[in-house]
mmCIF file with all atom_site columns, C-alpha atoms in Angstrom:
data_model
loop_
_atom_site.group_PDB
_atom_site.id
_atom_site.type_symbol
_atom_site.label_atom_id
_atom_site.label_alt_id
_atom_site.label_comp_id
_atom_site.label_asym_id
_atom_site.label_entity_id
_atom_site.label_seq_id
_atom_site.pdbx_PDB_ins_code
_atom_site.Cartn_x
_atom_site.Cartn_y
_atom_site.Cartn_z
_atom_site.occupancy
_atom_site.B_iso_or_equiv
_atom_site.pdbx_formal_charge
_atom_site.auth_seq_id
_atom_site.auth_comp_id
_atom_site.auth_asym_id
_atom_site.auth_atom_id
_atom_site.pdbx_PDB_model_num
ATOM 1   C CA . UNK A 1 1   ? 147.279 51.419 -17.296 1.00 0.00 ? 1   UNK A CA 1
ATOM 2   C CA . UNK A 1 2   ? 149.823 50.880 -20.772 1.00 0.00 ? 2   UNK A CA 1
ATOM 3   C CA . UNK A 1 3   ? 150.295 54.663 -20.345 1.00 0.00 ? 3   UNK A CA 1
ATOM 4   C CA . UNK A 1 4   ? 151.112 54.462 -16.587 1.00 0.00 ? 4   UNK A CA 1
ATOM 5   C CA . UNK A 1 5   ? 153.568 51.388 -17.109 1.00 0.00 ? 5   UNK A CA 1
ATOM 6   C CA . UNK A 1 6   ? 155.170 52.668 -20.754 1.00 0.00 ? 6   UNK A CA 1
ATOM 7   C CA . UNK A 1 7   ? 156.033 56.040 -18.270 1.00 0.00 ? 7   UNK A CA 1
ATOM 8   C CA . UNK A 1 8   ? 157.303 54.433 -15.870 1.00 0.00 ? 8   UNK A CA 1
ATOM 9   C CA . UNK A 1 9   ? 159.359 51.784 -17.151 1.00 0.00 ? 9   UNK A CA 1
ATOM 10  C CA . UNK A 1 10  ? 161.031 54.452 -19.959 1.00 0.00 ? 10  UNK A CA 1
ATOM 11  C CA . UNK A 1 11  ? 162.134 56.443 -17.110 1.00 0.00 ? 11  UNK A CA 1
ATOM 12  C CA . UNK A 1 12  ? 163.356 53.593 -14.650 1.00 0.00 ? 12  UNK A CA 1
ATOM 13  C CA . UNK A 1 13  ? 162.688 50.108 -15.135 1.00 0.00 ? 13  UNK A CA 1
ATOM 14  C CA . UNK A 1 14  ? 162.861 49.932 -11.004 1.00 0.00 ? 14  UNK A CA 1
ATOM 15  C CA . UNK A 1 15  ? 159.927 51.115 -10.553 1.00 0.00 ? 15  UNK A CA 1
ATOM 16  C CA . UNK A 1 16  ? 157.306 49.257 -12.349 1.00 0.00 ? 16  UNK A CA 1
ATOM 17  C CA . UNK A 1 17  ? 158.468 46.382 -9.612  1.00 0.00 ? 17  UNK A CA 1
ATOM 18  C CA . UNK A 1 18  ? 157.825 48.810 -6.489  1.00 0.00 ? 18  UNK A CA 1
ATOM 19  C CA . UNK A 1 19  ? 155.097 48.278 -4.306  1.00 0.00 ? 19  UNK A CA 1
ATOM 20  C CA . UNK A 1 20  ? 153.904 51.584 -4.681  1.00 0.00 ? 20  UNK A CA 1
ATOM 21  C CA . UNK A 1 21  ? 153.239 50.754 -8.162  1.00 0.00 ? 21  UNK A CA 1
ATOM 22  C CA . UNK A 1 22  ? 151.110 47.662 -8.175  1.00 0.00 ? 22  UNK A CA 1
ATOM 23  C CA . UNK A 1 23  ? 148.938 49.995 -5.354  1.00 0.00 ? 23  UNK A CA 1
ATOM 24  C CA . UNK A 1 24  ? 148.752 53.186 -7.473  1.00 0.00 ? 24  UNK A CA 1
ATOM 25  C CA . UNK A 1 25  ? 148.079 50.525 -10.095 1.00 0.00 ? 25  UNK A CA 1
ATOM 26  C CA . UNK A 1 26  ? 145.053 48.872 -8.513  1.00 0.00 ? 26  UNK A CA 1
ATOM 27  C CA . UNK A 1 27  ? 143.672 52.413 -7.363  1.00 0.00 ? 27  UNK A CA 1
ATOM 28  C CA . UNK A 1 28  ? 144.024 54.113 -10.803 1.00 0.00 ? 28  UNK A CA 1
ATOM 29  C CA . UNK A 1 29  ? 142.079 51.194 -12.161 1.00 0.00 ? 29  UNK A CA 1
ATOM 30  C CA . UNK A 1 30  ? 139.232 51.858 -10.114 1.00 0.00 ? 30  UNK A CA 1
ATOM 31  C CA . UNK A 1 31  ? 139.604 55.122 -10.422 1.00 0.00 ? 31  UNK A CA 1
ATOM 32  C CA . UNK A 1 32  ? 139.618 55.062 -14.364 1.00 0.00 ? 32  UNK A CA 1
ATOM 33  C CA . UNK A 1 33  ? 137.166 52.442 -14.424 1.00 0.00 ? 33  UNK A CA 1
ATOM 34  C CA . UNK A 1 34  ? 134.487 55.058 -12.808 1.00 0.00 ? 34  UNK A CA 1
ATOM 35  C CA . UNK A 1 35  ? 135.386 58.270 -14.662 1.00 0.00 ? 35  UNK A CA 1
ATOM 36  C CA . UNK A 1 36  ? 135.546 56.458 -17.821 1.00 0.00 ? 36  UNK A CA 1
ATOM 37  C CA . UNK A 1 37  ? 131.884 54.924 -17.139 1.00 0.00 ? 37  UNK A CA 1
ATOM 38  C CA . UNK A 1 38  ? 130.770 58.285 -16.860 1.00 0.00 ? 38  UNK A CA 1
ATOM 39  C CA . UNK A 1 39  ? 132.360 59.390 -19.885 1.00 0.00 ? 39  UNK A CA 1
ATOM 40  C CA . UNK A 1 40  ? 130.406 56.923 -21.537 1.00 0.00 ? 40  UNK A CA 1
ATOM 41  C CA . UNK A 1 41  ? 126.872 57.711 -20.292 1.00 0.00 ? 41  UNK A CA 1
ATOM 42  C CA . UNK A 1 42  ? 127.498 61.480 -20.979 1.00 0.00 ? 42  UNK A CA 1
ATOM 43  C CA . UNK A 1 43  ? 128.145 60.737 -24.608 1.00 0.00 ? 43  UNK A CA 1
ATOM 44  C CA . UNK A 1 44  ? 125.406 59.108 -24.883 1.00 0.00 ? 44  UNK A CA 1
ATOM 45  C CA . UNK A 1 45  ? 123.226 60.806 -23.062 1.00 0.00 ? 45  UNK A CA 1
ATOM 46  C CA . UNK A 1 46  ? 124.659 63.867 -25.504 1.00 0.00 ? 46  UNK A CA 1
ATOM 47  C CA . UNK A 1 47  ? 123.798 61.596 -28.472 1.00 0.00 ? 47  UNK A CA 1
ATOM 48  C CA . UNK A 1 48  ? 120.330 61.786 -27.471 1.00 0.00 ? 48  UNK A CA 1
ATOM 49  C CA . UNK A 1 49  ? 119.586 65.858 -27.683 1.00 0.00 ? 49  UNK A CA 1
ATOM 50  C CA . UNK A 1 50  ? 118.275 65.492 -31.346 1.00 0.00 ? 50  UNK A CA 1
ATOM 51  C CA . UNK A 1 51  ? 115.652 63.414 -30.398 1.00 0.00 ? 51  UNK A CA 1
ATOM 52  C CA . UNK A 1 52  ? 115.073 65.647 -27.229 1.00 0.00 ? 52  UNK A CA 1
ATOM 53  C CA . UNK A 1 53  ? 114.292 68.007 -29.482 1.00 0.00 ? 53  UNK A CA 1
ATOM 54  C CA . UNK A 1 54  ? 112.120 66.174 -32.176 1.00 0.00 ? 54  UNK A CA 1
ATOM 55  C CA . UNK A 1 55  ? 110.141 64.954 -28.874 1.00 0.00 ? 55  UNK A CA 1
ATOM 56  C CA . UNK A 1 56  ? 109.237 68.555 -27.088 1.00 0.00 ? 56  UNK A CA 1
ATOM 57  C CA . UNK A 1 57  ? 109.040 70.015 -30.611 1.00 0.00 ? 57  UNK A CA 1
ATOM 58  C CA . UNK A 1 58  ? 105.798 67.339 -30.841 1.00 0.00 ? 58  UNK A CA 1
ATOM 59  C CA . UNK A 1 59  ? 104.653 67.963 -27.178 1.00 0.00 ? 59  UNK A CA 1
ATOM 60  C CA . UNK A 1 60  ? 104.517 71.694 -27.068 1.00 0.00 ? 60  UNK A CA 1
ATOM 61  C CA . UNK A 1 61  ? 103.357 72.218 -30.825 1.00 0.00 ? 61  UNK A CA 1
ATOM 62  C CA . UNK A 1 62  ? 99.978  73.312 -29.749 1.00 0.00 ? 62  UNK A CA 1
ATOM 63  C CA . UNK A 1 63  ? 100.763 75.562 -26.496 1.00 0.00 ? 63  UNK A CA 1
ATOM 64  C CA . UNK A 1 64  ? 102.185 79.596 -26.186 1.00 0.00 ? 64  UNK A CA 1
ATOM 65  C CA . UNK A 1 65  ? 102.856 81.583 -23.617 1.00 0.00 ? 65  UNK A CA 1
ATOM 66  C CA . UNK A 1 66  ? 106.001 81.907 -21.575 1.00 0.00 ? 66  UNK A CA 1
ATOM 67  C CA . UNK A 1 67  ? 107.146 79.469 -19.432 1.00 0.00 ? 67  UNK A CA 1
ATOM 68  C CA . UNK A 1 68  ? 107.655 79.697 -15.524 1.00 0.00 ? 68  UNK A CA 1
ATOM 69  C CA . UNK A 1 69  ? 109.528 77.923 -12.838 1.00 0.00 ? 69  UNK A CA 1
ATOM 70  C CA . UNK A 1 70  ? 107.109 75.009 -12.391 1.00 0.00 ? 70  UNK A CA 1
ATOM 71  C CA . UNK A 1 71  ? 105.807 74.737 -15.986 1.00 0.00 ? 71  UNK A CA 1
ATOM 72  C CA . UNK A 1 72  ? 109.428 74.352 -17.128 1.00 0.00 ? 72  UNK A CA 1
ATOM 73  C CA . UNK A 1 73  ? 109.992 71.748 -14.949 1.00 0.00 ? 73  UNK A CA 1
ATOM 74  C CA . UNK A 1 74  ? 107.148 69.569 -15.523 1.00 0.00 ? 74  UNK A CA 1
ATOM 75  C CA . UNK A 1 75  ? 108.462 69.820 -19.192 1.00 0.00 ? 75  UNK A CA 1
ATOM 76  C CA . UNK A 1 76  ? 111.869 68.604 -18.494 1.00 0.00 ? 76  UNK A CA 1
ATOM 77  C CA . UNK A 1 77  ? 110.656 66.116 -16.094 1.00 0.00 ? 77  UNK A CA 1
ATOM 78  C CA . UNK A 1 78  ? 108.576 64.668 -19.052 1.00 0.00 ? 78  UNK A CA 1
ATOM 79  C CA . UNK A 1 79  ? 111.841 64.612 -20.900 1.00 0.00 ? 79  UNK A CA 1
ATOM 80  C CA . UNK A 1 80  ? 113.245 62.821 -18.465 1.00 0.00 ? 80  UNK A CA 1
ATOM 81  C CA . UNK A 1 81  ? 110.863 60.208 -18.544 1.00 0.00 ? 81  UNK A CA 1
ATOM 82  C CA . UNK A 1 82  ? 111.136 59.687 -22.046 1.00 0.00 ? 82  UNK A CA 1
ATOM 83  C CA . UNK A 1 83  ? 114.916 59.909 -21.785 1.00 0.00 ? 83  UNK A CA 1
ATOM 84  C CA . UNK A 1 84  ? 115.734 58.667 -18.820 1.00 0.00 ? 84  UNK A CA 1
ATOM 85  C CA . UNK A 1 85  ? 119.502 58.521 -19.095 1.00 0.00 ? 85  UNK A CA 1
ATOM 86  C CA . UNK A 1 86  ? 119.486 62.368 -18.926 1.00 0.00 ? 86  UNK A CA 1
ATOM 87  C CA . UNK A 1 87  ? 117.680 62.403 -15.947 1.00 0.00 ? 87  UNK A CA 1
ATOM 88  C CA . UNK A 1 88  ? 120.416 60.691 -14.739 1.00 0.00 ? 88  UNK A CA 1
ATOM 89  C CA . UNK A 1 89  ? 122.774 63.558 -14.778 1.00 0.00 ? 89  UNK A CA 1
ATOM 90  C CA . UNK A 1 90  ? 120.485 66.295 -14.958 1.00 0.00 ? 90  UNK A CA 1
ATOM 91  C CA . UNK A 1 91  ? 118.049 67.018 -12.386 1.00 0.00 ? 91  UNK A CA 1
ATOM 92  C CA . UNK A 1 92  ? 116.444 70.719 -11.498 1.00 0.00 ? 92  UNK A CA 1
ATOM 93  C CA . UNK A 1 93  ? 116.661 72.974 -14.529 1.00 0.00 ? 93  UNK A CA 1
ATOM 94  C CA . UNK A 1 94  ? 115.179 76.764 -14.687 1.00 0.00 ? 94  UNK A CA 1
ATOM 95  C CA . UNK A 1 95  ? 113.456 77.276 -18.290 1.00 0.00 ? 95  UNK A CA 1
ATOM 96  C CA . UNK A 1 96  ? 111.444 80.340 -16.797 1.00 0.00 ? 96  UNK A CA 1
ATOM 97  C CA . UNK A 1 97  ? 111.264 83.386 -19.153 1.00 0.00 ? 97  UNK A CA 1
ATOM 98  C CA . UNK A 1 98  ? 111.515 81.789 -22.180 1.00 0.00 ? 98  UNK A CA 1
ATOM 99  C CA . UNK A 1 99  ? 108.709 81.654 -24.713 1.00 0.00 ? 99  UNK A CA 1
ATOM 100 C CA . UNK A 1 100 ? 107.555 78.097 -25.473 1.00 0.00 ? 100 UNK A CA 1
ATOM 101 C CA . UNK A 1 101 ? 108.003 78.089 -29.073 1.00 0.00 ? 101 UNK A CA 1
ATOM 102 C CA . UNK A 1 102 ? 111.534 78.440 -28.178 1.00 0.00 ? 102 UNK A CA 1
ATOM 103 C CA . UNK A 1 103 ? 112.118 75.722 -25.668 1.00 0.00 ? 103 UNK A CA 1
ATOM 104 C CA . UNK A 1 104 ? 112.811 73.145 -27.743 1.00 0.00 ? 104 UNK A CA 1
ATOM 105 C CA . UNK A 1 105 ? 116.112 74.859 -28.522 1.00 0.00 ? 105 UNK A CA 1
ATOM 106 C CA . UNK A 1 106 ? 117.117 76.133 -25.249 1.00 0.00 ? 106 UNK A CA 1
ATOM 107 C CA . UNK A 1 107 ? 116.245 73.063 -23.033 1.00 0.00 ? 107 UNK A CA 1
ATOM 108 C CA . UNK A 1 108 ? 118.711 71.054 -25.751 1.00 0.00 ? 108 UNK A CA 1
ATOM 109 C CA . UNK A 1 109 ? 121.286 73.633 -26.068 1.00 0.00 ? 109 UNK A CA 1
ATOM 110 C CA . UNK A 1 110 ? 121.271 73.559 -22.073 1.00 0.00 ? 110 UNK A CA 1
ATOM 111 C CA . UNK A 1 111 ? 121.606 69.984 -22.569 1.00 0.00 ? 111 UNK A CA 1
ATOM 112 C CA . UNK A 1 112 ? 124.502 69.365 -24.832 1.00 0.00 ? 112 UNK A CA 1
ATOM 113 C CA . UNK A 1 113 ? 126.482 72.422 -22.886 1.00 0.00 ? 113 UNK A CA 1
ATOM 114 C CA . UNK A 1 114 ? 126.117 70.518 -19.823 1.00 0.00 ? 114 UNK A CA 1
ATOM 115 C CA . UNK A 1 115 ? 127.258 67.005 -21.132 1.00 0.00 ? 115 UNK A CA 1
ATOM 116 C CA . UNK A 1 116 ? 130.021 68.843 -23.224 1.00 0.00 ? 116 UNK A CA 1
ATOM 117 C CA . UNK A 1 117 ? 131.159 70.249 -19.817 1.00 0.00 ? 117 UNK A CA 1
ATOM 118 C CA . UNK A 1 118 ? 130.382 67.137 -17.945 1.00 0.00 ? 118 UNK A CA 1
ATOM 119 C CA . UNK A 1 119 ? 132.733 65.325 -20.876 1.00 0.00 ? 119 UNK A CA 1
ATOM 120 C CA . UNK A 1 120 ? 135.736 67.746 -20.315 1.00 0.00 ? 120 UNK A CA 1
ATOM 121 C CA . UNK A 1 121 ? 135.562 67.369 -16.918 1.00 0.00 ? 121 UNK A CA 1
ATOM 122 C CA . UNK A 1 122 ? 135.750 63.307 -17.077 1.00 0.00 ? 122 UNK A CA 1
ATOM 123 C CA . UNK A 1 123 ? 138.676 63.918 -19.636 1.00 0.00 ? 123 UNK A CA 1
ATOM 124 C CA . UNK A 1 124 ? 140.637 66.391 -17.108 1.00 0.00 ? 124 UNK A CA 1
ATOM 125 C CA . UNK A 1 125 ? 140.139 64.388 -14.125 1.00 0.00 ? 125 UNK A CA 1
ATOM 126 C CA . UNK A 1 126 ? 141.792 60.876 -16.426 1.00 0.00 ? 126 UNK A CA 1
ATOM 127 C CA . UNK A 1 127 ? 144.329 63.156 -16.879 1.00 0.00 ? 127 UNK A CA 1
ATOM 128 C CA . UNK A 1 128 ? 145.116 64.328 -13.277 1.00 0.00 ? 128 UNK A CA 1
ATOM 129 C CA . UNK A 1 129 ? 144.720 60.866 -12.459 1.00 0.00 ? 129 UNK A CA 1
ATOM 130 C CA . UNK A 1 130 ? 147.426 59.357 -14.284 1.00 0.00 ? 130 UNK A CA 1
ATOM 131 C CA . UNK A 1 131 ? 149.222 62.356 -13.506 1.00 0.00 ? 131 UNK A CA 1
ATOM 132 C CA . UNK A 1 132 ? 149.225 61.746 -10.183 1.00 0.00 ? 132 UNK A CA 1
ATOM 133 C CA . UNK A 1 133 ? 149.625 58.205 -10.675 1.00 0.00 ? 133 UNK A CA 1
ATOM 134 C CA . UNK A 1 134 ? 152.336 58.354 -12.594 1.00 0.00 ? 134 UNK A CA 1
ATOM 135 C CA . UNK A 1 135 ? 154.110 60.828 -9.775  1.00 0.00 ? 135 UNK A CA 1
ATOM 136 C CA . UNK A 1 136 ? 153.700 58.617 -6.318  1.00 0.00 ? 136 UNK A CA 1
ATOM 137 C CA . UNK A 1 137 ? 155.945 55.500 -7.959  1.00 0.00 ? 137 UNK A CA 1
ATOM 138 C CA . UNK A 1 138 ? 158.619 57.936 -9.025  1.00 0.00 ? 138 UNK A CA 1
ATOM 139 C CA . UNK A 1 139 ? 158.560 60.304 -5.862  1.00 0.00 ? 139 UNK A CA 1
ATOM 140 C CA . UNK A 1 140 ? 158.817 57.008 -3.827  1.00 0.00 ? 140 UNK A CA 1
ATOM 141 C CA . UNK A 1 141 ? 161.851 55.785 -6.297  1.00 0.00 ? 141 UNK A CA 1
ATOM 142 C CA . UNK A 1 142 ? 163.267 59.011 -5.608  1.00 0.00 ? 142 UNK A CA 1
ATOM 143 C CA . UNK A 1 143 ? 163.158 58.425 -1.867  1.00 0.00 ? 143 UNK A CA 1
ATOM 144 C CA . UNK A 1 144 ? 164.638 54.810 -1.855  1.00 0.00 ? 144 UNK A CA 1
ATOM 145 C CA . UNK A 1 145 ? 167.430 55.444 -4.653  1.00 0.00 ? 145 UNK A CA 1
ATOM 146 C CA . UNK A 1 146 ? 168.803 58.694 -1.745  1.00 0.00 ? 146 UNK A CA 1
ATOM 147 C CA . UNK A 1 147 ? 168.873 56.230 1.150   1.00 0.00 ? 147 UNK A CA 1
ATOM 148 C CA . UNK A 1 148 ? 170.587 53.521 -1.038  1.00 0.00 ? 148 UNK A CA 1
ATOM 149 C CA . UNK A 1 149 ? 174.532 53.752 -1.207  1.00 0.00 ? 149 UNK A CA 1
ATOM 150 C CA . UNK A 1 150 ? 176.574 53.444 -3.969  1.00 0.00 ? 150 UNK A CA 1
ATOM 151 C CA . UNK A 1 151 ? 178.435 49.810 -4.422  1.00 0.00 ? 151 UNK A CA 1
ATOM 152 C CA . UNK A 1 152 ? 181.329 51.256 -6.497  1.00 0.00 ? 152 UNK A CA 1
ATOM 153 C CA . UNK A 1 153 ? 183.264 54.060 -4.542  1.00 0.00 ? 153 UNK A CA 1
ATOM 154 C CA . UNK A 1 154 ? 181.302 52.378 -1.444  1.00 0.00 ? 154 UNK A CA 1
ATOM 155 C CA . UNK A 1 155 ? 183.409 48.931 -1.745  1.00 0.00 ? 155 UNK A CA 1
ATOM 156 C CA . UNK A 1 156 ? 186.601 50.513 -2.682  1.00 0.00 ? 156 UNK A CA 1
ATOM 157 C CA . UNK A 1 157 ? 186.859 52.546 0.072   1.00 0.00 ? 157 UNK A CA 1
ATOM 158 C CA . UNK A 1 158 ? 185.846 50.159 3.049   1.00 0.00 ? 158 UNK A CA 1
ATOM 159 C CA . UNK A 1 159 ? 188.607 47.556 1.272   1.00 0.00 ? 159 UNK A CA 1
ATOM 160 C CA . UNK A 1 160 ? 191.327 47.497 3.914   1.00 0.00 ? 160 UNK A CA 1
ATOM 161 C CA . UNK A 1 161 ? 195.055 46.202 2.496   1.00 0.00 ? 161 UNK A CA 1
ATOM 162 C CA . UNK A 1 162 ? 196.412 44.072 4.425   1.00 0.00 ? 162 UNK A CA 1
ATOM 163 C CA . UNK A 1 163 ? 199.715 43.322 2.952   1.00 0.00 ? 163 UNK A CA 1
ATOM 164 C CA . UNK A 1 164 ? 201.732 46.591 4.016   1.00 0.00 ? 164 UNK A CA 1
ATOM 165 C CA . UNK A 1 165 ? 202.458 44.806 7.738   1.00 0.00 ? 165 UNK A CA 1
#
């Protein structure tokens, strides 16, 4: 919001008094408010693939094989029960074809690519936010300042003298 107004008021100081800004202003808010909370649960879900990783090492110490469609996601819902902010983000997954002993490294590889991803995309959508944000004040600025007229040339000219009679 310091960002939006700094902008704003560097460029005209007209603006930051516009309706348009106290309503871009209330809707970025909202808008920040909810891409920054998820921002905040990604990283920590992220945070948490280390001990994703301790835990299935300890629950699949004693199996083999490979893995298939269901078996792989029994695992990762037991994951998500343990950790249940990932299940928050992540629901299905697809483990199948991969040998058990190496789960544990692809389930939290899969993990922290996703929130990485997930974190970028929170960042870029702040971004186009304020972008945006930023924009609607100064287009509607724009649109006033062409219907205004100028009160220099403008009051010269309509001045009538009437002395020469």
């Amino acid at each position: 919001m310091a960002i939006l107004y700094a902008v704003l008021r560097s460029i005209n100081d007209g603006i930051v008094r516009s309706v348009p800004f106290f309503v871009t202003g209330v809707i970025l808010a909202v808008l920040l408010c909810i891409q920054c909370s998820l921002m905040v649960g990604a990283v920590q879900a992220k945070g948490t693939t280390e001990a994703v990783k301790i835990y299935l090492n300890q629950i699949l110490e004693d199996y083999s094989g490979n893995v298939g469609v269901q078996d792989g996601q029994e695992i990762f819902d037991q994951v998500t029960n343990q950790f249940p902010i990932i299940g928050t983000f992540i629901g299905y997954t697809d483990f199948s074809g991969h040998e058990i002993s190496e789960l544990p490294e692809v389930i939290t590889s899969t993990i922290n690519d996703f929130f990485t991803s997930f974190i970028w995309h929170r960042v870029l959508w702040i971004l186009g936010i304020m972008f945006i944000s930023c924009l609607i004040p100064m287009l509607y600025d724009r649109r006033n300042s062409k219907n205004k007229k100028p009160r220099g040339m403008a009051s010269i000219r309509s001045y009538k003298n009437y002395d020469d009679f």
